[in-house]
Structures are given as structure tokens and as C-alpha cells.
CSV table of C-alpha atoms in Angstrom, one decimal:
chain,number,residue,atom,x,y,z
A,1,GLN,CA,135.4,104.8,62.2
A,2,VAL,CA,136.2,104.7,58.5
A,3,GLN,CA,138.5,107.1,56.8
A,4,LEU,CA,138.1,107.7,53.1
A,5,ILE,CA,140.7,109.4,50.9
A,6,GLU,CA,139.9,110.2,47.2
A,7,SER,CA,142.4,110.7,44.4
A,8,GLY,CA,142.5,110.9,40.7
A,9,GLY,CA,140.5,114.0,40.0
A,10,GLY,CA,141.7,116.7,37.6
A,11,LEU,CA,141.1,118.6,34.4
A,12,VAL,CA,140.1,116.8,31.2
A,13,GLN,CA,138.6,117.7,27.9
A,14,ALA,CA,135.1,116.6,26.9
A,15,GLY,CA,135.2,113.0,25.7
A,16,GLY,CA,138.1,112.1,27.8
A,17,SER,CA,138.5,109.7,30.8
A,18,LEU,CA,139.5,109.8,34.4
A,19,ARG,CA,139.6,107.2,37.1
A,20,LEU,CA,138.9,108.1,40.6
A,21,SER,CA,140.2,106.0,43.5
A,22,CYS,CA,139.1,105.9,47.1
A,23,ALA,CA,141.3,104.3,49.8
A,24,ALA,CA,139.6,103.2,52.9
A,25,SER,CA,141.1,102.6,56.3
A,26,GLY,CA,139.7,101.6,59.6
A,27,ARG,CA,136.9,99.0,60.1
A,28,THR,CA,136.3,95.9,57.9
A,29,PHE,CA,136.0,97.3,54.4
A,30,SER,CA,133.8,94.4,53.1
A,31,ARG,CA,131.1,95.3,55.5
A,32,PHE,CA,130.5,98.6,53.8
A,33,ALA,CA,128.6,99.4,50.7
A,34,MET,CA,130.6,102.0,48.8
A,35,GLY,CA,129.7,104.7,46.4
A,36,TRP,CA,130.3,108.1,44.8
A,37,PHE,CA,128.3,111.3,45.1
A,38,ARG,CA,129.1,114.6,43.4
A,39,GLN,CA,128.3,118.3,43.9
A,40,ALA,CA,128.6,121.0,41.3
A,41,PRO,CA,128.7,124.7,42.2
A,42,GLY,CA,125.3,126.0,43.1
A,43,LYS,CA,123.7,122.6,42.8
A,44,GLU,CA,122.5,120.0,45.2
A,45,ARG,CA,124.7,117.0,46.0
A,46,GLU,CA,123.7,114.0,43.9
A,47,PHE,CA,124.2,110.3,43.8
A,48,VAL,CA,126.5,109.0,41.1
A,49,ALA,CA,127.1,105.2,41.6
A,50,ALA,CA,127.2,102.6,44.3
A,51,ILE,CA,128.5,99.0,44.7
A,52,SER,CA,127.4,96.4,47.2
A,53,TYR,CA,129.6,94.8,49.8
A,54,ALA,CA,131.2,92.0,47.7
A,55,GLY,CA,130.7,94.0,44.5
A,56,SER,CA,128.0,91.8,43.1
A,57,MET,CA,125.5,94.6,42.6
A,58,THR,CA,126.0,98.1,41.2
A,59,TYR,CA,123.7,100.9,40.3
A,60,TYR,CA,124.1,104.3,38.7
A,61,ARG,CA,122.3,107.5,38.1
A,62,ASP,CA,120.8,107.5,34.6
A,63,SER,CA,123.0,110.3,33.2
A,64,VAL,CA,126.2,108.3,33.8
A,65,LYS,CA,125.0,104.8,32.8
A,66,GLY,CA,127.1,103.3,30.1
A,67,ARG,CA,129.9,105.9,30.7
A,68,PHE,CA,130.9,105.3,34.3
A,69,THR,CA,131.9,102.1,36.0
A,70,ILE,CA,132.2,101.5,39.7
A,71,SER,CA,134.4,98.7,41.1
A,72,ARG,CA,136.0,97.6,44.3
A,73,ASP,CA,139.0,95.6,45.6
A,74,ASN,CA,138.2,94.4,49.1
A,75,ALA,CA,141.7,93.0,49.7
A,76,LYS,CA,143.2,96.4,49.0
A,77,LYS,CA,140.3,98.4,50.6
A,78,LEU,CA,139.9,100.4,47.4
A,79,VAL,CA,137.0,101.5,45.3
A,80,TYR,CA,137.2,103.0,41.9
A,81,LEU,CA,135.1,105.1,39.5
A,82,GLN,CA,136.1,104.8,35.9
A,83,MET,CA,134.7,107.7,34.0
A,84,ASN,CA,134.6,107.7,30.2
A,85,SER,CA,133.1,110.0,27.6
A,86,LEU,CA,133.2,112.8,30.1
A,87,LYS,CA,130.9,115.8,29.6
A,88,PRO,CA,131.1,119.3,30.9
A,89,GLU,CA,128.1,118.6,33.0
A,90,ASP,CA,130.1,116.0,34.9
A,91,THR,CA,132.2,118.8,36.4
A,92,ALA,CA,131.8,118.6,40.2
A,93,VAL,CA,133.5,117.7,43.4
A,94,TYR,CA,133.3,113.9,43.7
A,95,TYR,CA,132.9,112.3,47.1
A,96,CYS,CA,133.6,108.7,48.1
A,97,VAL,CA,131.0,107.4,50.5
A,98,ALA,CA,130.7,104.4,52.8
A,99,ASP,CA,127.7,103.0,54.7
A,100,THR,CA,126.6,99.6,56.1
A,101,ALA,CA,123.3,100.1,54.4
A,102,TYR,CA,122.7,99.4,50.7
A,103,PRO,CA,121.7,101.1,48.6
A,104,LEU,CA,123.4,104.3,49.7
A,105,SER,CA,121.7,107.5,50.4
A,106,ASN,CA,123.0,111.1,51.0
A,107,ARG,CA,122.7,110.4,54.7
A,108,ALA,CA,125.5,107.8,54.5
A,109,ASP,CA,127.8,107.5,57.5
A,110,TYR,CA,131.2,108.2,56.1
A,111,TRP,CA,132.4,110.7,53.5
A,112,GLY,CA,135.8,111.5,52.0
A,113,GLN,CA,137.1,115.1,51.6
A,114,GLY,CA,136.3,115.1,47.9
A,115,THR,CA,138.2,115.4,44.7
A,116,GLN,CA,137.6,118.0,41.9
A,117,VAL,CA,136.8,116.8,38.4
A,118,THR,CA,136.6,119.5,35.7
A,119,VAL,CA,135.6,118.8,32.2
A,120,SER,CA,136.3,121.5,29.6
A,121,SER,CA,134.2,121.8,26.4
């Protein structure tokens, strides 16, 4: 089992920044690809970003490329999502995700409880 706990969400004005963190516990962290999904009210859950096991590969949904950066620290069992130039359409609950398969899908094995990000216009 892998437990994932997100933090760092909050309310920010458009154009601002937030950094989400995800702390993992349980099995060997470096064996898992990590990522972030999000879900806005009334919308489907969508992929945001993912990072491979050692962090050598990353990929993003088109709408966040150039604004969001995913990273990981395997020694500390942490994954981050740095979000810059935030837009109101980034408002959603953000979920940390882990899976042994890469790239990630919305059928990933492990999910955190989510953290709310709200961007005001």
C-alpha cells in the first residue's frame, strides 16, 4: 500500500503561484511514477502532470505547459507541483497519484485525498 497526503492548496489571485506537495509513505517510493490530476466542479477528472520513477521524464497537459512544473525527491518521498501564472480555469481539487506504470492514467492505483486550489479573477 501507498499512502499519499497532499498539501499546499489555497486561494490565490490570477497570475499568482502555488506549490503543491505530496508526501508518500509505505512501499518503495522510487518504484512509482507520480503525478497530479484535478477535478473542477461539474467536470471530469483530468490529467495535469506526471513524472517518471527517477524523475528523468515529465509530461504535462497542454494547458499547463510552461506554467506548471512537476518534480520529485525520492530520498524524502515527496513530489511537488509548482504552479505559476495561475488562471481561474485552474481552479479544482488537485489529487496526487501513484502507479507502477508510466505514463499515468486515471486508473492509477493510489490516490491522495485531494487539496483545493482556487484562483480568483
